[in-house]
mmCIF file of C-alpha atoms in Angstrom:
data_model
loop_
_atom_site.group_PDB
_atom_site.id
_atom_site.type_symbol
_atom_site.label_atom_id
_atom_site.label_comp_id
_atom_site.label_asym_id
_atom_site.label_seq_id
_atom_site.Cartn_x
_atom_site.Cartn_y
_atom_site.Cartn_z
ATOM 1 C CA UNK A 19 -3.610 -10.303 37.850
ATOM 2 C CA UNK A 20 -1.768 -12.064 40.621
ATOM 3 C CA UNK A 21 -3.449 -15.123 42.163
ATOM 4 C CA UNK A 22 -2.575 -16.867 45.405
ATOM 5 C CA UNK A 23 -3.422 -20.511 46.120
ATOM 6 C CA UNK A 24 -3.416 -21.073 49.922
ATOM 7 C CA UNK A 25 -2.589 -24.721 50.686
ATOM 8 C CA UNK A 26 -2.598 -24.657 54.511
ATOM 9 C CA UNK A 27 -2.867 -22.399 57.536
ATOM 10 C CA UNK A 28 0.174 -21.204 59.418
ATOM 11 C CA UNK A 29 0.994 -18.834 62.218
ATOM 12 C CA UNK A 30 4.079 -17.587 60.423
ATOM 13 C CA UNK A 31 3.631 -14.060 59.086
ATOM 14 C CA UNK A 32 4.798 -13.290 55.598
ATOM 15 C CA UNK A 33 4.812 -10.273 53.347
ATOM 16 C CA UNK A 34 4.421 -10.124 49.567
ATOM 17 C CA UNK A 35 5.769 -7.165 47.609
ATOM 18 C CA UNK A 36 4.636 -6.751 44.019
ATOM 19 C CA UNK A 37 6.504 -4.329 41.755
ATOM 20 C CA UNK A 38 5.816 -3.593 38.104
ATOM 21 C CA UNK A 39 8.575 -4.394 35.638
ATOM 22 C CA UNK A 40 9.127 -0.768 34.712
ATOM 23 C CA UNK A 41 12.354 -1.382 32.811
ATOM 24 C CA UNK A 42 10.816 -4.227 30.788
ATOM 25 C CA UNK A 43 7.750 -2.157 29.910
ATOM 26 C CA UNK A 44 9.906 0.824 28.996
ATOM 27 C CA UNK A 45 12.113 -1.301 26.728
ATOM 28 C CA UNK A 46 9.072 -2.719 24.905
ATOM 29 C CA UNK A 47 7.530 0.714 24.366
ATOM 30 C CA UNK A 48 10.886 2.132 23.274
ATOM 31 C CA UNK A 49 11.360 -0.713 20.795
ATOM 32 C CA UNK A 50 7.909 -0.112 19.355
ATOM 33 C CA UNK A 51 8.546 3.612 18.954
ATOM 34 C CA UNK A 52 11.850 2.900 17.196
ATOM 35 C CA UNK A 53 10.130 0.500 14.783
ATOM 36 C CA UNK A 54 7.397 3.059 14.160
ATOM 37 C CA UNK A 55 9.994 5.769 13.389
ATOM 38 C CA UNK A 56 11.846 3.416 11.059
ATOM 39 C CA UNK A 57 8.578 2.704 9.232
ATOM 40 C CA UNK A 58 7.897 6.415 8.795
ATOM 41 C CA UNK A 59 11.445 6.932 7.496
ATOM 42 C CA UNK A 60 11.096 4.072 5.023
ATOM 43 C CA UNK A 61 7.734 5.239 3.709
ATOM 44 C CA UNK A 62 8.949 8.820 3.586
ATOM 45 C CA UNK A 63 11.994 7.732 1.611
ATOM 46 C CA UNK A 64 9.812 5.919 -0.918
ATOM 47 C CA UNK A 65 7.488 8.842 -1.612
ATOM 48 C CA UNK A 66 10.346 11.340 -1.802
ATOM 49 C CA UNK A 67 12.233 9.459 -4.531
ATOM 50 C CA UNK A 68 12.493 11.209 -7.887
ATOM 51 C CA UNK A 69 11.775 9.459 -11.177
ATOM 52 C CA UNK A 70 14.678 9.240 -13.642
ATOM 53 C CA UNK A 71 12.982 9.678 -16.995
ATOM 54 C CA UNK A 72 16.100 8.519 -18.844
ATOM 55 C CA UNK A 73 15.520 4.960 -17.614
ATOM 56 C CA UNK A 74 12.280 3.833 -19.234
ATOM 57 C CA UNK A 75 11.090 0.165 -19.301
ATOM 58 C CA UNK A 76 13.138 -1.924 -21.725
ATOM 59 C CA UNK A 77 11.651 -3.417 -24.857
ATOM 60 C CA UNK A 78 12.319 -7.036 -25.836
ATOM 61 C CA UNK A 79 14.581 -5.837 -28.640
ATOM 62 C CA UNK A 80 16.672 -3.760 -26.192
ATOM 63 C CA UNK A 81 17.003 -6.675 -23.786
ATOM 64 C CA UNK A 82 18.440 -8.899 -26.566
ATOM 65 C CA UNK A 83 21.493 -6.643 -26.822
ATOM 66 C CA UNK A 84 22.101 -6.460 -23.022
ATOM 67 C CA UNK A 85 23.500 -8.853 -20.422
ATOM 68 C CA UNK A 86 21.395 -10.096 -17.526
ATOM 69 C CA UNK A 87 23.300 -7.869 -15.127
ATOM 70 C CA UNK A 88 22.807 -4.817 -17.336
ATOM 71 C CA UNK A 89 19.080 -5.533 -17.535
ATOM 72 C CA UNK A 90 18.885 -5.933 -13.749
ATOM 73 C CA UNK A 91 20.646 -2.624 -13.102
ATOM 74 C CA UNK A 92 18.599 -0.818 -15.724
ATOM 75 C CA UNK A 93 15.275 -2.077 -14.384
ATOM 76 C CA UNK A 94 16.312 -1.156 -10.846
ATOM 77 C CA UNK A 95 16.878 2.419 -11.975
ATOM 78 C CA UNK A 96 13.652 2.375 -13.997
ATOM 79 C CA UNK A 97 11.633 1.409 -10.917
ATOM 80 C CA UNK A 98 13.176 4.123 -8.745
ATOM 81 C CA UNK A 99 10.674 6.837 -8.005
ATOM 82 C CA UNK A 100 7.605 4.958 -9.246
ATOM 83 C CA UNK A 101 5.974 5.634 -5.865
ATOM 84 C CA UNK A 102 7.165 9.246 -5.613
ATOM 85 C CA UNK A 103 4.444 11.441 -4.101
ATOM 86 C CA UNK A 104 2.131 8.413 -4.009
ATOM 87 C CA UNK A 105 -1.169 9.562 -2.493
ATOM 88 C CA UNK A 106 -2.032 6.145 -1.029
ATOM 89 C CA UNK A 107 1.185 5.862 0.986
ATOM 90 C CA UNK A 108 0.784 9.494 1.963
ATOM 91 C CA UNK A 109 -2.626 8.754 3.430
ATOM 92 C CA UNK A 110 -1.266 5.773 5.355
ATOM 93 C CA UNK A 111 1.463 7.807 7.038
ATOM 94 C CA UNK A 112 -0.937 10.686 7.672
ATOM 95 C CA UNK A 113 -3.513 8.448 9.370
ATOM 96 C CA UNK A 114 -0.772 6.774 11.452
ATOM 97 C CA UNK A 115 0.501 10.144 12.719
ATOM 98 C CA UNK A 116 -2.924 11.658 13.355
ATOM 99 C CA UNK A 117 -4.064 8.549 15.222
ATOM 100 C CA UNK A 118 -1.234 8.984 17.723
ATOM 101 C CA UNK A 119 -1.936 12.658 18.331
ATOM 102 C CA UNK A 120 -5.638 12.325 19.124
ATOM 103 C CA UNK A 121 -6.930 11.716 22.627
ATOM 104 C CA UNK A 122 -8.279 8.351 23.785
ATOM 105 C CA UNK A 123 -11.821 8.799 25.121
ATOM 106 C CA UNK A 124 -13.428 6.812 27.866
ATOM 107 C CA UNK A 125 -10.258 5.964 29.772
ATOM 108 C CA UNK A 126 -10.743 5.318 33.488
ATOM 109 C CA UNK A 127 -7.325 6.611 34.496
ATOM 110 C CA UNK A 128 -5.341 9.819 34.289
ATOM 111 C CA UNK A 129 -3.650 9.335 30.881
ATOM 112 C CA UNK A 130 -5.613 10.119 27.713
ATOM 113 C CA UNK A 131 -2.933 11.529 25.410
ATOM 114 C CA UNK A 132 0.505 10.377 24.278
ATOM 115 C CA UNK A 133 2.208 13.455 25.715
ATOM 116 C CA UNK A 134 0.898 12.536 29.199
ATOM 117 C CA UNK A 135 3.429 9.720 29.329
ATOM 118 C CA UNK A 136 6.365 11.639 27.862
ATOM 119 C CA UNK A 137 6.131 10.748 24.162
ATOM 120 C CA UNK A 138 6.049 13.675 21.757
ATOM 121 C CA UNK A 139 6.646 14.359 18.076
ATOM 122 C CA UNK A 140 10.029 15.516 16.785
ATOM 123 C CA UNK A 141 8.511 17.770 14.150
ATOM 124 C CA UNK A 142 8.780 17.641 10.385
ATOM 125 C CA UNK A 143 12.211 19.214 10.209
ATOM 126 C CA UNK A 144 14.059 16.447 12.042
ATOM 127 C CA UNK A 145 13.283 13.403 9.917
ATOM 128 C CA UNK A 146 12.837 12.497 6.270
ATOM 129 C CA UNK A 147 9.202 11.563 6.856
ATOM 130 C CA UNK A 148 8.322 14.033 9.594
ATOM 131 C CA UNK A 149 6.216 13.242 12.596
ATOM 132 C CA UNK A 150 8.691 10.830 14.194
ATOM 133 C CA UNK A 151 8.154 10.180 17.914
ATOM 134 C CA UNK A 152 10.641 10.798 20.704
ATOM 135 C CA UNK A 153 10.565 9.565 24.296
ATOM 136 C CA UNK A 154 11.250 11.537 27.455
ATOM 137 C CA UNK A 155 12.749 8.610 29.362
ATOM 138 C CA UNK A 156 12.300 10.115 32.795
ATOM 139 C CA UNK A 157 8.665 11.070 32.258
ATOM 140 C CA UNK A 158 7.733 7.709 30.727
ATOM 141 C CA UNK A 159 9.382 5.730 33.506
ATOM 142 C CA UNK A 160 7.692 7.916 36.116
ATOM 143 C CA UNK A 161 4.316 7.242 34.485
ATOM 144 C CA UNK A 162 5.029 3.525 34.459
ATOM 145 C CA UNK A 163 6.042 3.562 38.123
ATOM 146 C CA UNK A 164 3.035 5.576 39.257
ATOM 147 C CA UNK A 165 0.335 3.972 37.109
ATOM 148 C CA UNK A 166 1.440 1.220 34.769
ATOM 149 C CA UNK A 167 -2.191 0.133 34.261
ATOM 150 C CA UNK A 168 -3.036 3.650 33.103
ATOM 151 C CA UNK A 169 -0.200 3.567 30.549
ATOM 152 C CA UNK A 170 -1.361 0.175 29.282
ATOM 153 C CA UNK A 171 -4.949 1.403 28.961
ATOM 154 C CA UNK A 172 -3.797 4.431 26.983
ATOM 155 C CA UNK A 173 -1.909 2.165 24.589
ATOM 156 C CA UNK A 174 -4.139 -0.895 24.402
ATOM 157 C CA UNK A 175 -7.665 0.151 25.439
ATOM 158 C CA UNK A 176 -10.413 -1.758 23.640
ATOM 159 C CA UNK A 177 -13.417 0.126 22.226
ATOM 160 C CA UNK A 178 -17.002 -0.644 23.152
ATOM 161 C CA UNK A 179 -18.005 -4.270 22.589
ATOM 162 C CA UNK A 180 -20.346 -3.425 19.700
ATOM 163 C CA UNK A 181 -17.502 -1.690 17.840
ATOM 164 C CA UNK A 182 -14.908 -4.441 18.072
ATOM 165 C CA UNK A 183 -13.928 -6.705 15.210
ATOM 166 C CA UNK A 184 -14.108 -6.036 11.498
ATOM 167 C CA UNK A 185 -14.991 -2.506 10.443
ATOM 168 C CA UNK A 186 -16.731 -3.647 7.259
ATOM 169 C CA UNK A 187 -20.059 -3.708 9.108
ATOM 170 C CA UNK A 188 -19.575 -0.208 10.623
ATOM 171 C CA UNK A 189 -20.553 3.110 9.126
ATOM 172 C CA UNK A 190 -18.259 6.141 9.051
ATOM 173 C CA UNK A 191 -19.543 7.511 12.355
ATOM 174 C CA UNK A 192 -19.058 4.198 14.130
ATOM 175 C CA UNK A 193 -15.549 3.842 12.739
ATOM 176 C CA UNK A 194 -14.672 7.319 14.020
ATOM 177 C CA UNK A 195 -16.090 6.395 17.429
ATOM 178 C CA UNK A 196 -14.092 3.149 17.441
ATOM 179 C CA UNK A 197 -10.885 5.063 16.664
ATOM 180 C CA UNK A 198 -11.651 7.557 19.456
ATOM 181 C CA UNK A 199 -12.201 4.819 22.044
ATOM 182 C CA UNK A 200 -9.254 2.614 20.991
ATOM 183 C CA UNK A 201 -5.862 2.700 22.673
ATOM 184 C CA UNK A 202 -3.110 4.301 20.631
ATOM 185 C CA UNK A 203 -1.409 1.070 19.535
ATOM 186 C CA UNK A 204 -4.740 -0.569 18.675
ATOM 187 C CA UNK A 205 -5.713 2.567 16.755
ATOM 188 C CA UNK A 206 -2.465 2.434 14.806
ATOM 189 C CA UNK A 207 -3.121 -1.220 13.972
ATOM 190 C CA UNK A 208 -6.573 -0.388 12.605
ATOM 191 C CA UNK A 209 -5.256 2.532 10.567
ATOM 192 C CA UNK A 210 -2.445 0.455 9.077
ATOM 193 C CA UNK A 211 -4.865 -2.400 8.315
ATOM 194 C CA UNK A 212 -7.055 0.003 6.357
ATOM 195 C CA UNK A 213 -3.981 1.176 4.463
ATOM 196 C CA UNK A 214 -3.025 -2.397 3.641
ATOM 197 C CA UNK A 215 -6.536 -3.125 2.346
ATOM 198 C CA UNK A 216 -6.283 -0.067 0.096
ATOM 199 C CA UNK A 217 -2.936 -1.275 -1.221
ATOM 200 C CA UNK A 218 -4.451 -4.704 -1.972
ATOM 201 C CA UNK A 219 -7.362 -3.027 -3.761
ATOM 202 C CA UNK A 220 -4.975 -0.865 -5.805
ATOM 203 C CA UNK A 221 -2.196 -3.349 -6.615
ATOM 204 C CA UNK A 222 -3.324 -6.807 -5.416
ATOM 205 C CA UNK A 223 -1.715 -8.950 -2.672
ATOM 206 C CA UNK A 224 1.359 -9.854 -4.717
ATOM 207 C CA UNK A 225 3.460 -12.395 -2.839
ATOM 208 C CA UNK A 226 2.311 -11.179 0.599
ATOM 209 C CA UNK A 227 -1.078 -12.903 0.866
ATOM 210 C CA UNK A 228 0.063 -14.921 3.892
ATOM 211 C CA UNK A 229 1.264 -11.748 5.635
ATOM 212 C CA UNK A 230 -2.049 -10.008 5.030
ATOM 213 C CA UNK A 231 -3.970 -12.963 6.484
ATOM 214 C CA UNK A 232 -1.810 -12.872 9.597
ATOM 215 C CA UNK A 233 -2.693 -9.228 10.100
ATOM 216 C CA UNK A 234 -6.427 -9.942 9.671
ATOM 217 C CA UNK A 235 -7.879 -13.319 8.668
ATOM 218 C CA UNK A 236 -10.421 -11.635 6.361
ATOM 219 C CA UNK A 237 -7.987 -9.108 4.906
ATOM 220 C CA UNK A 238 -8.403 -10.466 1.363
ATOM 221 C CA UNK A 239 -12.134 -11.166 1.577
ATOM 222 C CA UNK A 240 -13.244 -7.795 0.185
ATOM 223 C CA UNK A 241 -10.692 -8.050 -2.583
ATOM 224 C CA UNK A 242 -12.115 -11.398 -3.656
ATOM 225 C CA UNK A 243 -15.829 -10.658 -3.227
ATOM 226 C CA UNK A 244 -15.986 -7.053 -4.376
ATOM 227 C CA UNK A 245 -13.233 -6.927 -6.972
ATOM 228 C CA UNK A 246 -13.125 -10.565 -8.113
ATOM 229 C CA UNK A 247 -9.408 -10.602 -7.186
ATOM 230 C CA UNK A 248 -8.664 -8.010 -9.852
ATOM 231 C CA UNK A 249 -6.799 -4.936 -8.605
ATOM 232 C CA UNK A 250 -7.259 -1.416 -9.922
ATOM 233 C CA UNK A 251 -3.896 -1.634 -11.695
ATOM 234 C CA UNK A 252 -4.688 -5.040 -13.186
ATOM 235 C CA UNK A 253 -8.047 -3.751 -14.341
ATOM 236 C CA UNK A 254 -6.255 -0.829 -15.972
ATOM 237 C CA UNK A 255 -3.849 -3.213 -17.734
ATOM 238 C CA UNK A 256 -6.776 -5.304 -18.963
ATOM 239 C CA UNK A 257 -8.462 -2.152 -20.222
ATOM 240 C CA UNK A 258 -5.317 -1.194 -22.154
ATOM 241 C CA UNK A 259 -5.055 -4.730 -23.533
ATOM 242 C CA UNK A 260 -8.658 -4.552 -24.737
ATOM 243 C CA UNK A 261 -8.037 -1.164 -26.315
ATOM 244 C CA UNK A 262 -4.906 -2.473 -28.040
ATOM 245 C CA UNK A 263 -6.841 -5.498 -29.333
ATOM 246 C CA UNK A 264 -9.620 -3.265 -30.615
ATOM 247 C CA UNK A 265 -7.120 -0.950 -32.332
ATOM 248 C CA UNK A 266 -5.299 -3.919 -33.873
ATOM 249 C CA UNK A 267 -8.618 -5.284 -35.132
ATOM 250 C CA UNK A 268 -9.498 -1.852 -36.546
ATOM 251 C CA UNK A 269 -6.075 -1.631 -38.187
ATOM 252 C CA UNK A 270 -6.504 -5.101 -39.706
ATOM 253 C CA UNK A 271 -9.930 -4.186 -41.086
ATOM 254 C CA UNK A 272 -8.594 -0.911 -42.443
ATOM 255 C CA UNK A 273 -5.648 -2.698 -44.097
ATOM 256 C CA UNK A 274 -7.993 -5.242 -45.662
ATOM 257 C CA UNK A 275 -10.225 -2.480 -47.026
ATOM 258 C CA UNK A 276 -7.228 -0.663 -48.530
ATOM 259 C CA UNK A 277 -5.906 -3.875 -50.100
ATOM 260 C CA UNK A 278 -9.284 -4.489 -51.706
ATOM 261 C CA UNK A 279 -9.285 -0.956 -53.149
ATOM 262 C CA UNK A 280 -5.697 -1.219 -54.359
ATOM 263 C CA UNK A 281 -6.409 -4.609 -55.928
ATOM 264 C CA UNK A 282 -9.440 -3.189 -57.722
ATOM 265 C CA UNK A 283 -7.344 -0.208 -58.864
ATOM 266 C CA UNK A 284 -4.549 -2.448 -60.136
ATOM 267 C CA UNK A 285 -7.079 -4.574 -61.993
ATOM 268 C CA UNK A 286 -8.600 -1.478 -63.545
ATOM 269 C CA UNK A 287 -5.136 -0.163 -64.529
ATOM 270 C CA UNK A 288 -4.272 -3.524 -66.063
ATOM 271 C CA UNK A 289 -7.509 -3.490 -68.105
ATOM 272 C CA UNK A 290 -6.794 0.087 -69.163
ATOM 273 C CA UNK A 291 -3.299 -0.869 -70.313
ATOM 274 C CA UNK A 292 -4.761 -3.720 -72.349
ATOM 275 C CA UNK A 293 -7.261 -1.337 -73.949
ATOM 276 C CA UNK A 294 -4.545 1.211 -74.752
ATOM 277 C CA UNK A 295 -2.433 -1.516 -76.312
ATOM 278 C CA UNK A 296 -5.334 -2.665 -78.456
ATOM 279 C CA UNK A 297 -6.022 0.920 -79.558
ATOM 280 C CA UNK A 298 -2.359 1.342 -80.518
ATOM 281 C CA UNK A 299 -2.565 -1.774 -82.593
ATOM 282 C CA UNK A 300 -5.650 -0.532 -84.367
ATOM 283 C CA UNK A 301 -4.063 2.849 -85.129
ATOM 284 C CA UNK A 302 -0.850 1.316 -86.441
ATOM 285 C CA UNK A 303 0.375 1.506 -90.113
ATOM 286 C CA UNK A 304 -1.685 -1.498 -91.013
ATOM 287 C CA UNK A 305 -4.730 -0.462 -88.993
#
């Protein structure tokens, strides 16, 4: 993508040498791989945390007898391990790893797999999350020197025009085809975006609505139109609230029914005592 604007003619000969910025490209790819590995480690650390059952959520009565700092420390321990073995996060990391390991179809150059450019997996025994990537510096730099366009196509190739954009309009087969035709970094972006949408559906956007919109402008659209901005967890809380209200109403009705019975029984006992007293009077010495 180099353009020359010729202003005038000249008899002077000149030579233009164009070299790719191999070091700059290598540094950018290396930085991305490091960030990707850090993400895997962080997610792996979250799902591997164990729940401490001794630290349950505090009641209002318990909080009254504790300082703010004690409450903060307690709640921090109580939240530890809440996402242990979380299936949603597990699917996100699994799709991210599998997307990197699959070939890119339809490339016009020699590279169609991550290993072609010297990037391989470390294996599950070397990191907390498993599947971390490692770079063979010599092989990657050689690939960049020999065919930097091929490396860029492997990483950033766009799918067919009809498959680009939002996946909401695509069926499962088209989504699979889009993943197959997408460059590895674009594929990772799509996989992570799907994971983020699933998180929103499950737990809502929280305080990160702006972040989600920066990832994809319509990221929250499905959440609003299909779920009325109510997450699965919120819907579960509402369901529990409704069940509690129904049980409280049932309890109130049951209490009222018992009070009516007890009142009738007390009235009957009072009348019986009056009758017994009258009988005693009639059977007395002067009766």
